[in-house]
Amino acid sequence: MSFNDEVPSPEELAEDYRSSLEDLSVNSRWEITNLTVIAKENIHAAQAISKVIEEHIQKTSPLRKLPALYLLDSIAKNVGTPYTLFFGRNLYRTFMDAYSLVESPVRRKLEEMLQTWKQPVPGSTSSNPLFPADTTRKIDNALIKARTAAVQQQQKQMKQDSARFGLGQPSVAANANSGPYRSTPTPPTLANGHSQPGVYTPPSAQNFDSRSDQLGNRGTPQPTIQDTTSVTNISNNNYQQLAAHLGLASSSLIGIAPTADALLNDIRPLITTTQSRFAENPWDTEVQKRLKALLDLQTILSTQQLPSDQLSQIKDQLSRIAISVHVPPIVSQPSHAANTPAAPAPLSTAGQGTNLAALLNTFSKPQMQPARANSSLPTILNIPTIAPGGGSAPIAPKNLFESLISSGLLKPGGPAPQHISGTKPSGLLNADLLLSGLMGPQIPSVIRTGAGSGINWETLDIELTSASLKLTRPIFPSILNDSLPNKCGSCARRFTNTEQGKREKAAHLDWHFRVHQRIADSTKHAQFRSWYIGEEDWIKFREDEEYSNATNINQTAQALEKHLAAATEEASSQNFVPVPNDPALSNITCPVCKEKFATVLHPETEDWVLMDAIKSGGRIYHASCLAEISKDNPSTSAAISRGSTPDNSTASKGKRKADDLASVTNKIKKEK
Amino acid sequence: MALPGLDLTESSNSTSAFTRELKPHNEFRFEVGPTSLITIRLTAGTAELFGTELSKGLPYVFTCCKSAIYTWTGCTLSIDGTPLSEYTSDETPMSTYLNLHVALEKLRVAASDCPPTADGAKGPRLLLIGPPDAGKTTLCKILTGYAIRQGRKPMVVSLDCGGEGVLSVPGTISAASFGSVMDVEDGFGSSPMSAPSAIPVKLPLVYYYGLEAPESGIRRYKKLVTRMGVAVNSRLEEDIESNNTGLIIDAPSFDSQTNADLLSYIVAEFSITAIAVLGSERLYNTTLKAFASAVPAVSVIKLPNSTGVVDREPSFKKSCRDAAVKKYFFGDAKCTLSPYTVSLEFDSPAGFAPWEVVDAVGADGRGTNISFLPIGEDETALRGGEEGENGVRRIEVADIDSRFENMVLAVLQVDAKDAGAKDVGESAVMGFVYVQEVDEKARRMKVLSPVPGRVPAKALLAGKWPEGMFLT
């Protein structure tokens, strides 16, 4: 530690480094950089540190091997000798042992890393590869052998597979993770999907490897749609054909006499797509407006009888929206566009709406080639104005809005684009206006006035009777999610879109983060089920807002810990483990309090045992010490370690906490 | 090849991954064997598993289950692993179930608008009944999931002692308030443990009934229902939010008129306002008649059961029950728990008071099922006495024998020293221990305890359900 004035011995450093390594559980660029810097500062202990890292890679669980190997990679590339020498000696074993234990996505990352090891370090003056060629070649050979074996196995399986699945489903084969390994230049990302921004990626080979550069180009989306001049002068007819092609193949869009049902069918996929786009970009007011307009339109269609001329008007607007909704996936995934289902994945459309033009401009125009080779769709190519370069996405909803307003379907000025979860219906659709505008029959309608509690529950046509439950009501599915539209990405908990809801969601995400940290820590200790609580406690117990309210966290914790404490008090007299057979271990101390165990002859087992001891994760602890550290008291987590990096409180929390607790337990023991 | 396991993982990975595209309102049904794992990811669209939404991109791992993923809007699933069977169905009763939810939600909205103290502030209290394997527990999950999605806090009561248990082991009845999302992978989720959990744990109130069917010990079962009813009602009175949301009760399997008495008993104890009958026309009609003139009014509704309902063969159910017990002690893949082996001395002064569930007491207090009695017992010992009344019997020291091996004992909340038959019969449960070994001479049992340390000196209750099993 840099606090100390005297230089610590390599052994101490290594020990310290080892405990820091234990905290390296996820692929965090920050932690890896930090550990690299420490390795650099303590270059005199390089041999000890590299040994510790190798041992760690050897011993740690397969889930943690990748970050550890990335650390090795980082040190080798950023510090260089003497670390490369030390790592190089055992590189084959270190790499292959890890490789054989991890899952195949991680293997792919390891292979990518191995590729970079054959290159000189980017930015360095030396042209020698990072590790000597014969070292990496040995690994390569082993991998090739392994792969051949795997491919043979695979082919056998593929044959069985195709027999099993038949020819009717070619997508099965296409989507299977099969085929020979192809070195993609994609920078490795974290395997478990924990998408922190600070993920460590080994310096990508792209910078200095021309071969992968080519691969990189291959992976780039090839825009295939011709440039556009203007969106407004396309005839409706073209729109319809395009919309039909884009997966909205319902006859209603092309047909002559649209029906409300057919239109509803068309709206549904549009809503889905727009909703997911909205979820990705909740601040895009254009998307919001469009979603709103679609939902309102759906309500109207499902509840009102519209004259056919209005239906066709809506139909035209719909096909316009359909295009603006569906064009972006075409831009990014041209080859799939032809078979895009009704609800394509708008994965690459995060920056929809206004940013679309900018996005398009990143592809220079000469690159755009009419590569849509699908001969069944000749009309598409004849339309010079498909792509939304002119910003059709923002325009279309506005058009719909205006025309809805002009036809009297919507009350002008009324629409509030934001989802406001007010307590009262805010009258987006005014029933009177609807009636006067449509002159339709007087149907008591379900009027949805935006999200939140905007559903008018009192007039909702549903009763708790067998007959009423039988009817299918197409708008109900949206009720499920609309009252709380703001969804947590990792656990599907829902929040309102109000300020309060956003605050709650932020607190909820913090909670996820904390729990994630604690889960990472908890793998080091033995865990157990708690006793249930009694009737009285249960009646008083409230689990609400566990995470947003700090006091409640404590209440919950206390309720549970009351029982834990009772249990652990008695634990000390009950727990024992047999004395280890290995004589070297007979004098072991508790890793927490560093005191020895009491050895007695236990009457029941008739064997020598260590009293008050618990074995956990291969180490023996005092039962009370283990219980102390397992309790995971949140108040101690503020402890900071590693002076050089003050904000690294989370990285080495586990260790520091153990130290703190050790001193506390020692105190308690002395007092006894 | 010096790479152990390499070929194996490669082949399973490369050949068994596939995707399924679901049209709107379709359901992907799958079965996974007890030893295999499958991983499902939602890659596009939206989907839900029994009412709980899936998050896009997250891997969900399933083992030993027969389950289904439904989509309202269409979705794409990518599946890794080999399910025992899988298919996509477009015939589901989901829109009816959703209607039921919306109808309940309408009542909840009405309840929330009432002043908190008024009687109208009670949300709908729904009882789900039906023959075995009609999908009661599944519907219970769906309705709970939907209510949570709308920000409600439903109180879920499982009275199905023959099932797998909710947040507990089989043979129990339990209640818990569901204020946070449920675990997609894992039934109703997990009860509290020392480890942190990514899905908030639910805190159940548990009673141990210890027999498979309510009829075998109907008196004690009713007493437990009453205790549960009192606790649930008191909690709802204090917690306005839960009160507005109401109750969802998963009843034990009802298939005939024989349970009519019990049914009206449950309805009274929990002030049920609606009964949903799943999948049995006959049961629906008898129930409808029985509650036609009930005061206060009880709506009886008929629901179709899912075409995906599978008859789970006894062996599968047994392995599910064993898995539930195993999960109680050892946790699951996400969080491994370490139970402790302790020995219980029945001769020691601190002592334990072991009791046993008696299943021979019929509704009239007369033994009806003598063959289930422990050897050496006869009908007369049970009739009339205090023990018989309460459906439990104190185990004499001499009775500590090997028949308890491999069984689960409930550790009750009542202290051992002042436990009478009445207390023991109606006490809530603190936890369970699993008997590994009985030493008849030394009057000692080696048990697996979920919590480190000595097992508290509480009354212990041995039942006959779940049946014995081997935990490894």
Short mmCIF file of C-alpha atoms in Angstrom, two decimals, chain A residues 57 633 670:
data_model
loop_
_atom_site.label_atom_id
_atom_site.label_comp_id
_atom_site.label_asym_id
_atom_site.label_seq_id
_atom_site.Cartn_x
_atom_site.Cartn_y
_atom_site.Cartn_z
CA ILE A 57 -6.21 -17.65 -12.93
CA ASN A 633 -23.57 -4.96 7.35
CA LYS A 670 -10.57 -9.26 24.57
#
